[in-house]
Amino acid sequence: RKEVEQDPGPFNVPEGATVAFNCTYSNSASQSFFWYRQDCRKEPKLLMSVYSSGNEDGRFTAQLNRASQYISLLIRDSKLSDSATYLCVVPLGSARQLTFGSGTQLTVLP
Amino acid sequence: DAGITQSPRHKVTETGTPVTLRCHQTENHRYMYWYRQDPGHGLRLIHYSYGVKDTDKGEVSDGYSVSRSKTEDFLLTLESATSSQTSVYFCAISESRETDTQYFGPGTRLTVL
């Protein structure tokens, strides 16, 4: 089992839709988790940090479930500009290094 | 955007040749990282640095070496490039602990023929 697993998608949704991604991780004692977005052939950029049980920023909501070891990202009222790959990031290991999921691809259709 | 540049942005080289990639930051951040990104694998850590002359190995360090002689520069060297090292290489920086938010450079696309 991979340490951080994401459904690769692709998720194709119409504009205005609500879409949710899940990310499961093997084990972490960390207090912080992250969602990054990556546009095609570009560098990853921080979307949200997730502390304690969750975080909300406008149309984006991230939730953390430690008991079940998963993080979710909810996007409401999807925009065309939300089309990207979303990377789940979990601190794992004794060196507390960040481990990146392979990403979930989202395409928002007009 | 964080001040991170990478050079070169694109490189094509032949198997067996040495290659050095440069990462330069203007943020004065202590931590710097080199990742590679390949389809189906996500981003994987090659090496990282926690200060000048202080470096450590990541998940996929075989075939790579690094050096950091100044806070702002972190070099990644492929001593003898192989086709399996064809990838996109990203540099990242963070201000303090390893698990703080990391900011990425624009990437270097390396092709080894």
PDB file of C-alpha atoms in Angstrom:
ATOM      1  CA  ARG A   1       0.000   0.000   0.000  1.00  0.00           C
ATOM      2  CA  LYS A   2       1.289   3.451  -0.883  1.00  0.00           C
ATOM      3  CA  GLU A   3       1.889   5.767   2.020  1.00  0.00           C
ATOM      4  CA  VAL A   4      -0.387   8.444   0.545  1.00  0.00           C
ATOM      5  CA  GLU A   5      -3.107   7.396  -1.874  1.00  0.00           C
ATOM      6  CA  GLN A   6      -5.364   9.483  -4.048  1.00  0.00           C
ATOM      7  CA  ASP A   7      -7.901   8.588  -6.708  1.00  0.00           C
ATOM      8  CA  PRO A   8      -6.129   9.747  -9.881  1.00  0.00           C
ATOM      9  CA  GLY A   9      -9.396  10.596 -11.616  1.00  0.00           C
ATOM     10  CA  PRO A  10      -9.939  12.261 -13.957  1.00  0.00           C
ATOM     11  CA  PHE A  11     -12.943  13.967 -12.466  1.00  0.00           C
ATOM     12  CA  ASN A  12     -14.905  15.797 -15.155  1.00  0.00           C
ATOM     13  CA  VAL A  13     -17.581  18.055 -13.687  1.00  0.00           C
ATOM     14  CA  PRO A  14     -19.743  20.890 -15.054  1.00  0.00           C
ATOM     15  CA  GLU A  15     -19.293  24.463 -13.916  1.00  0.00           C
ATOM     16  CA  GLY A  16     -21.105  25.118 -10.661  1.00  0.00           C
ATOM     17  CA  ALA A  17     -20.877  21.545  -9.470  1.00  0.00           C
ATOM     18  CA  THR A  18     -19.593  20.423  -6.093  1.00  0.00           C
ATOM     19  CA  VAL A  19     -16.771  17.894  -6.159  1.00  0.00           C
ATOM     20  CA  ALA A  20     -14.891  16.100  -3.391  1.00  0.00           C
ATOM     21  CA  PHE A  21     -11.566  14.305  -3.327  1.00  0.00           C
ATOM     22  CA  ASN A  22     -10.286  11.944  -0.686  1.00  0.00           C
ATOM     23  CA  CYS A  23      -6.748  11.129   0.293  1.00  0.00           C
ATOM     24  CA  THR A  24      -5.767   8.273   2.600  1.00  0.00           C
ATOM     25  CA  TYR A  25      -2.460   7.997   4.378  1.00  0.00           C
ATOM     26  CA  SER A  26      -0.680   5.170   6.138  1.00  0.00           C
ATOM     27  CA  ASN A  27       0.316   6.747   9.417  1.00  0.00           C
ATOM     28  CA  SER A  28       1.197  10.170  10.671  1.00  0.00           C
ATOM     29  CA  ALA A  29       1.601  11.839  14.026  1.00  0.00           C
ATOM     30  CA  SER A  30       1.780  15.247  12.406  1.00  0.00           C
ATOM     31  CA  GLN A  31      -0.452  18.165  13.239  1.00  0.00           C
ATOM     32  CA  SER A  32      -0.382  19.665   9.759  1.00  0.00           C
ATOM     33  CA  PHE A  33      -1.416  18.454   6.332  1.00  0.00           C
ATOM     34  CA  PHE A  34      -1.638  20.228   2.995  1.00  0.00           C
ATOM     35  CA  TRP A  35      -3.461  20.393  -0.296  1.00  0.00           C
ATOM     36  CA  TYR A  36      -1.527  21.733  -3.278  1.00  0.00           C
ATOM     37  CA  ARG A  37      -2.777  22.408  -6.782  1.00  0.00           C
ATOM     38  CA  GLN A  38      -0.669  21.894  -9.846  1.00  0.00           C
ATOM     39  CA  ASP A  39      -1.516  23.234 -13.273  1.00  0.00           C
ATOM     40  CA  CYS A  40      -0.293  21.403 -16.345  1.00  0.00           C
ATOM     41  CA  ARG A  41       3.505  21.649 -16.669  1.00  0.00           C
ATOM     42  CA  LYS A  42       3.722  24.083 -13.751  1.00  0.00           C
ATOM     43  CA  GLU A  43       5.003  23.884 -10.202  1.00  0.00           C
ATOM     44  CA  PRO A  44       2.761  22.842  -7.286  1.00  0.00           C
ATOM     45  CA  LYS A  45       1.266  25.721  -5.336  1.00  0.00           C
ATOM     46  CA  LEU A  46      -0.191  25.639  -1.860  1.00  0.00           C
ATOM     47  CA  LEU A  47      -3.966  25.604  -1.834  1.00  0.00           C
ATOM     48  CA  MET A  48      -4.716  24.963   1.833  1.00  0.00           C
ATOM     49  CA  SER A  49      -3.109  23.903   5.059  1.00  0.00           C
ATOM     50  CA  VAL A  50      -5.157  21.563   7.247  1.00  0.00           C
ATOM     51  CA  TYR A  51      -4.806  21.648  10.994  1.00  0.00           C
ATOM     52  CA  SER A  52      -6.859  19.891  13.682  1.00  0.00           C
ATOM     53  CA  SER A  53     -10.145  18.810  12.130  1.00  0.00           C
ATOM     54  CA  GLY A  54     -10.289  21.018   9.063  1.00  0.00           C
ATOM     55  CA  ASN A  55     -10.106  24.340   7.326  1.00  0.00           C
ATOM     56  CA  GLU A  56     -12.310  26.439   5.046  1.00  0.00           C
ATOM     57  CA  ASP A  57     -11.309  29.096   2.527  1.00  0.00           C
ATOM     58  CA  GLY A  58     -14.094  30.445   0.363  1.00  0.00           C
ATOM     59  CA  ARG A  59     -15.325  27.684  -1.928  1.00  0.00           C
ATOM     60  CA  PHE A  60     -12.750  25.223  -0.617  1.00  0.00           C
ATOM     61  CA  THR A  61     -13.137  23.082   2.489  1.00  0.00           C
ATOM     62  CA  ALA A  62     -10.563  20.599   3.744  1.00  0.00           C
ATOM     63  CA  GLN A  63     -11.324  18.081   6.456  1.00  0.00           C
ATOM     64  CA  LEU A  64      -9.093  15.758   8.422  1.00  0.00           C
ATOM     65  CA  ASN A  65     -10.221  12.473   9.923  1.00  0.00           C
ATOM     66  CA  ARG A  66      -7.391  11.071  12.015  1.00  0.00           C
ATOM     67  CA  ALA A  67      -9.253   7.979  13.158  1.00  0.00           C
ATOM     68  CA  SER A  68      -9.825   6.848   9.588  1.00  0.00           C
ATOM     69  CA  GLN A  69      -6.573   8.394   8.329  1.00  0.00           C
ATOM     70  CA  TYR A  70      -7.955  10.427   5.484  1.00  0.00           C
ATOM     71  CA  ILE A  71      -8.099  14.016   4.332  1.00  0.00           C
ATOM     72  CA  SER A  72     -10.760  15.372   2.035  1.00  0.00           C
ATOM     73  CA  LEU A  73     -11.038  18.422  -0.187  1.00  0.00           C
ATOM     74  CA  LEU A  74     -14.429  19.805  -1.150  1.00  0.00           C
ATOM     75  CA  ILE A  75     -14.802  22.362  -3.923  1.00  0.00           C
ATOM     76  CA  ARG A  76     -18.159  24.117  -4.199  1.00  0.00           C
ATOM     77  CA  ASP A  77     -19.451  26.052  -7.198  1.00  0.00           C
ATOM     78  CA  SER A  78     -16.651  24.822  -9.447  1.00  0.00           C
ATOM     79  CA  LYS A  79     -15.066  27.300 -11.854  1.00  0.00           C
ATOM     80  CA  LEU A  80     -13.276  26.612 -15.110  1.00  0.00           C
ATOM     81  CA  SER A  81     -10.130  27.936 -13.424  1.00  0.00           C
ATOM     82  CA  ASP A  82     -10.316  25.133 -10.852  1.00  0.00           C
ATOM     83  CA  SER A  83      -9.183  22.668 -13.528  1.00  0.00           C
ATOM     84  CA  ALA A  84      -5.878  21.310 -12.250  1.00  0.00           C
ATOM     85  CA  THR A  85      -4.326  18.386 -10.450  1.00  0.00           C
ATOM     86  CA  TYR A  86      -4.779  18.411  -6.678  1.00  0.00           C
ATOM     87  CA  LEU A  87      -2.002  16.948  -4.545  1.00  0.00           C
ATOM     88  CA  CYS A  88      -2.507  15.661  -1.042  1.00  0.00           C
ATOM     89  CA  VAL A  89       0.555  16.152   1.173  1.00  0.00           C
ATOM     90  CA  VAL A  90       1.203  14.351   4.447  1.00  0.00           C
ATOM     91  CA  PRO A  91       4.217  14.551   6.767  1.00  0.00           C
ATOM     92  CA  LEU A  92       5.409  10.978   7.257  1.00  0.00           C
ATOM     93  CA  GLY A  93       8.399   9.200   8.651  1.00  0.00           C
ATOM     94  CA  SER A  94      10.857   9.890  11.407  1.00  0.00           C
ATOM     95  CA  ALA A  95      12.409  12.787   9.483  1.00  0.00           C
ATOM     96  CA  ARG A  96       8.970  14.419   9.225  1.00  0.00           C
ATOM     97  CA  GLN A  97       9.403  14.890   5.521  1.00  0.00           C
ATOM     98  CA  LEU A  98       6.456  15.715   3.341  1.00  0.00           C
ATOM     99  CA  THR A  99       5.088  12.854   1.269  1.00  0.00           C
ATOM    100  CA  PHE A 100       3.074  13.773  -1.801  1.00  0.00           C
ATOM    101  CA  GLY A 101       0.208  11.829  -3.264  1.00  0.00           C
ATOM    102  CA  SER A 102       0.206  11.243  -7.009  1.00  0.00           C
ATOM    103  CA  GLY A 103      -2.623  13.728  -7.435  1.00  0.00           C
ATOM    104  CA  THR A 104      -6.244  13.847  -8.562  1.00  0.00           C
ATOM    105  CA  GLN A 105      -6.972  15.437 -11.909  1.00  0.00           C
ATOM    106  CA  LEU A 106      -9.984  17.733 -12.121  1.00  0.00           C
ATOM    107  CA  THR A 107     -11.473  19.175 -15.293  1.00  0.00           C
ATOM    108  CA  VAL A 108     -14.332  21.641 -14.978  1.00  0.00           C
ATOM    109  CA  LEU A 109     -16.394  21.739 -18.149  1.00  0.00           C
ATOM    110  CA  PRO A 110     -18.346  24.748 -19.461  1.00  0.00           C
TER     111      PRO A 110
ATOM    112  CA  ASP B   1       5.227  34.344  -5.247  1.00  0.00           C
ATOM    113  CA  ALA B   2       8.306  33.130  -3.419  1.00  0.00           C
ATOM    114  CA  GLY B   3      11.561  34.137  -5.083  1.00  0.00           C
ATOM    115  CA  ILE B   4      12.812  30.804  -6.398  1.00  0.00           C
ATOM    116  CA  THR B   5      14.475  30.281  -9.750  1.00  0.00           C
ATOM    117  CA  GLN B   6      15.825  27.154 -11.351  1.00  0.00           C
ATOM    118  CA  SER B   7      18.344  26.823 -14.147  1.00  0.00           C
ATOM    119  CA  PRO B   8      18.356  25.540 -16.725  1.00  0.00           C
ATOM    120  CA  ARG B   9      14.624  25.237 -17.352  1.00  0.00           C
ATOM    121  CA  HIS B  10      15.093  22.615 -20.041  1.00  0.00           C
ATOM    122  CA  LYS B  11      18.022  20.334 -20.789  1.00  0.00           C
ATOM    123  CA  VAL B  12      18.655  17.446 -23.119  1.00  0.00           C
ATOM    124  CA  THR B  13      21.777  15.415 -22.478  1.00  0.00           C
ATOM    125  CA  GLU B  14      23.270  12.051 -23.280  1.00  0.00           C
ATOM    126  CA  THR B  15      23.695   9.019 -21.072  1.00  0.00           C
ATOM    127  CA  GLY B  16      26.913   9.116 -19.077  1.00  0.00           C
ATOM    128  CA  THR B  17      27.363  12.883 -19.044  1.00  0.00           C
ATOM    129  CA  PRO B  18      27.403  14.903 -15.813  1.00  0.00           C
ATOM    130  CA  VAL B  19      24.570  17.366 -15.248  1.00  0.00           C
ATOM    131  CA  THR B  20      24.169  20.082 -12.629  1.00  0.00           C
ATOM    132  CA  LEU B  21      20.893  21.801 -11.866  1.00  0.00           C
ATOM    133  CA  ARG B  22      20.781  25.002  -9.884  1.00  0.00           C
ATOM    134  CA  CYS B  23      18.186  26.329  -7.490  1.00  0.00           C
ATOM    135  CA  HIS B  24      18.425  29.936  -6.311  1.00  0.00           C
ATOM    136  CA  GLN B  25      16.243  31.602  -3.670  1.00  0.00           C
ATOM    137  CA  THR B  26      15.952  35.183  -2.503  1.00  0.00           C
ATOM    138  CA  GLU B  27      13.835  34.429   0.600  1.00  0.00           C
ATOM    139  CA  ASN B  28      16.685  33.536   2.948  1.00  0.00           C
ATOM    140  CA  HIS B  29      14.866  30.314   3.904  1.00  0.00           C
ATOM    141  CA  ARG B  30      16.855  27.726   5.812  1.00  0.00           C
ATOM    142  CA  TYR B  31      15.463  24.577   4.191  1.00  0.00           C
ATOM    143  CA  MET B  32      15.826  23.645   0.544  1.00  0.00           C
ATOM    144  CA  TYR B  33      14.718  20.494  -1.252  1.00  0.00           C
ATOM    145  CA  TRP B  34      15.102  18.718  -4.561  1.00  0.00           C
ATOM    146  CA  TYR B  35      12.237  16.589  -5.863  1.00  0.00           C
ATOM    147  CA  ARG B  36      11.632  14.692  -9.045  1.00  0.00           C
ATOM    148  CA  GLN B  37       8.186  14.195 -10.526  1.00  0.00           C
ATOM    149  CA  ASP B  38       7.294  11.286 -12.769  1.00  0.00           C
ATOM    150  CA  PRO B  39       3.893  10.077 -14.004  1.00  0.00           C
ATOM    151  CA  GLY B  40       2.267   7.740 -11.504  1.00  0.00           C
ATOM    152  CA  HIS B  41       4.794   8.507  -8.753  1.00  0.00           C
ATOM    153  CA  GLY B  42       4.028  12.005  -7.702  1.00  0.00           C
ATOM    154  CA  LEU B  43       6.774  14.125  -6.217  1.00  0.00           C
ATOM    155  CA  ARG B  44       9.618  12.197  -4.615  1.00  0.00           C
ATOM    156  CA  LEU B  45      12.298  13.742  -2.436  1.00  0.00           C
ATOM    157  CA  ILE B  46      15.869  13.334  -3.681  1.00  0.00           C
ATOM    158  CA  HIS B  47      17.903  15.349  -1.168  1.00  0.00           C
ATOM    159  CA  TYR B  48      17.313  18.222   1.150  1.00  0.00           C
ATOM    160  CA  SER B  49      19.343  20.793   3.027  1.00  0.00           C
ATOM    161  CA  TYR B  50      18.768  22.219   6.481  1.00  0.00           C
ATOM    162  CA  GLY B  51      21.527  24.802   6.318  1.00  0.00           C
ATOM    163  CA  VAL B  52      24.755  25.749   4.573  1.00  0.00           C
ATOM    164  CA  LYS B  53      26.808  22.581   4.073  1.00  0.00           C
ATOM    165  CA  ASP B  54      24.107  20.530   5.866  1.00  0.00           C
ATOM    166  CA  THR B  55      22.352  18.053   3.615  1.00  0.00           C
ATOM    167  CA  ASP B  56      20.619  14.710   3.906  1.00  0.00           C
ATOM    168  CA  LYS B  57      19.247  12.022   1.634  1.00  0.00           C
ATOM    169  CA  GLY B  58      15.652  11.627   0.619  1.00  0.00           C
ATOM    170  CA  GLU B  59      13.651   8.741  -0.761  1.00  0.00           C
ATOM    171  CA  VAL B  60      15.388   8.477  -4.167  1.00  0.00           C
ATOM    172  CA  SER B  61      18.933   9.740  -3.644  1.00  0.00           C
ATOM    173  CA  ASP B  62      20.881   7.077  -5.562  1.00  0.00           C
ATOM    174  CA  GLY B  63      22.730   8.596  -8.514  1.00  0.00           C
ATOM    175  CA  TYR B  64      22.402  12.163  -7.200  1.00  0.00           C
ATOM    176  CA  SER B  65      24.565  14.426  -5.092  1.00  0.00           C
ATOM    177  CA  VAL B  66      23.937  17.923  -3.762  1.00  0.00           C
ATOM    178  CA  SER B  67      25.859  20.864  -2.423  1.00  0.00           C
ATOM    179  CA  ARG B  68      24.943  24.036  -0.606  1.00  0.00           C
ATOM    180  CA  SER B  69      27.779  26.494  -0.090  1.00  0.00           C
ATOM    181  CA  LYS B  70      25.521  29.538   0.306  1.00  0.00           C
ATOM    182  CA  THR B  71      22.079  29.998   1.845  1.00  0.00           C
ATOM    183  CA  GLU B  72      20.601  31.018  -1.488  1.00  0.00           C
ATOM    184  CA  ASP B  73      21.941  28.253  -3.737  1.00  0.00           C
ATOM    185  CA  PHE B  74      21.298  24.515  -3.768  1.00  0.00           C
ATOM    186  CA  LEU B  75      22.878  22.440  -6.528  1.00  0.00           C
ATOM    187  CA  LEU B  76      21.799  19.001  -7.695  1.00  0.00           C
ATOM    188  CA  THR B  77      24.342  16.951  -9.636  1.00  0.00           C
ATOM    189  CA  LEU B  78      23.839  13.834 -11.673  1.00  0.00           C
ATOM    190  CA  GLU B  79      27.392  12.470 -11.852  1.00  0.00           C
ATOM    191  CA  SER B  80      26.658  10.203 -14.814  1.00  0.00           C
ATOM    192  CA  ALA B  81      23.168  10.689 -16.182  1.00  0.00           C
ATOM    193  CA  THR B  82      21.014   7.681 -17.066  1.00  0.00           C
ATOM    194  CA  SER B  83      17.765   7.457 -19.013  1.00  0.00           C
ATOM    195  CA  SER B  84      15.917   6.627 -15.783  1.00  0.00           C
ATOM    196  CA  GLN B  85      16.779  10.123 -14.569  1.00  0.00           C
ATOM    197  CA  THR B  86      14.671  11.701 -17.304  1.00  0.00           C
ATOM    198  CA  SER B  87      12.157  13.636 -15.259  1.00  0.00           C
ATOM    199  CA  VAL B  88      10.940  17.026 -14.136  1.00  0.00           C
ATOM    200  CA  TYR B  89      12.982  18.333 -11.224  1.00  0.00           C
ATOM    201  CA  PHE B  90      11.530  20.790  -8.721  1.00  0.00           C
ATOM    202  CA  CYS B  91      13.341  22.741  -6.087  1.00  0.00           C
ATOM    203  CA  ALA B  92      11.430  23.833  -2.992  1.00  0.00           C
ATOM    204  CA  ILE B  93      12.128  25.959   0.063  1.00  0.00           C
ATOM    205  CA  SER B  94      10.650  26.285   3.508  1.00  0.00           C
ATOM    206  CA  GLU B  95      11.285  28.741   6.269  1.00  0.00           C
ATOM    207  CA  SER B  96      11.769  26.519   9.277  1.00  0.00           C
ATOM    208  CA  ARG B  97      10.802  22.923   9.970  1.00  0.00           C
ATOM    209  CA  GLU B  98      10.609  20.228   7.379  1.00  0.00           C
ATOM    210  CA  THR B  99       6.870  20.127   7.656  1.00  0.00           C
ATOM    211  CA  ASP B 100       6.289  23.818   7.145  1.00  0.00           C
ATOM    212  CA  THR B 101       4.721  24.954   3.916  1.00  0.00           C
ATOM    213  CA  GLN B 102       7.036  24.401   0.993  1.00  0.00           C
ATOM    214  CA  TYR B 103       7.231  26.773  -1.969  1.00  0.00           C
ATOM    215  CA  PHE B 104       8.314  25.432  -5.314  1.00  0.00           C
ATOM    216  CA  GLY B 105      10.443  26.714  -8.149  1.00  0.00           C
ATOM    217  CA  PRO B 106       9.257  26.517 -11.771  1.00  0.00           C
ATOM    218  CA  GLY B 107      10.968  23.193 -12.455  1.00  0.00           C
ATOM    219  CA  THR B 108      13.622  21.844 -14.801  1.00  0.00           C
ATOM    220  CA  ARG B 109      12.658  19.404 -17.526  1.00  0.00           C
ATOM    221  CA  LEU B 110      15.578  17.011 -18.058  1.00  0.00           C
ATOM    222  CA  THR B 111      15.767  14.483 -20.861  1.00  0.00           C
ATOM    223  CA  VAL B 112      18.567  11.916 -20.909  1.00  0.00           C
ATOM    224  CA  LEU B 113      18.954  10.209 -24.275  1.00  0.00           C
TER     225      LEU B 113
END
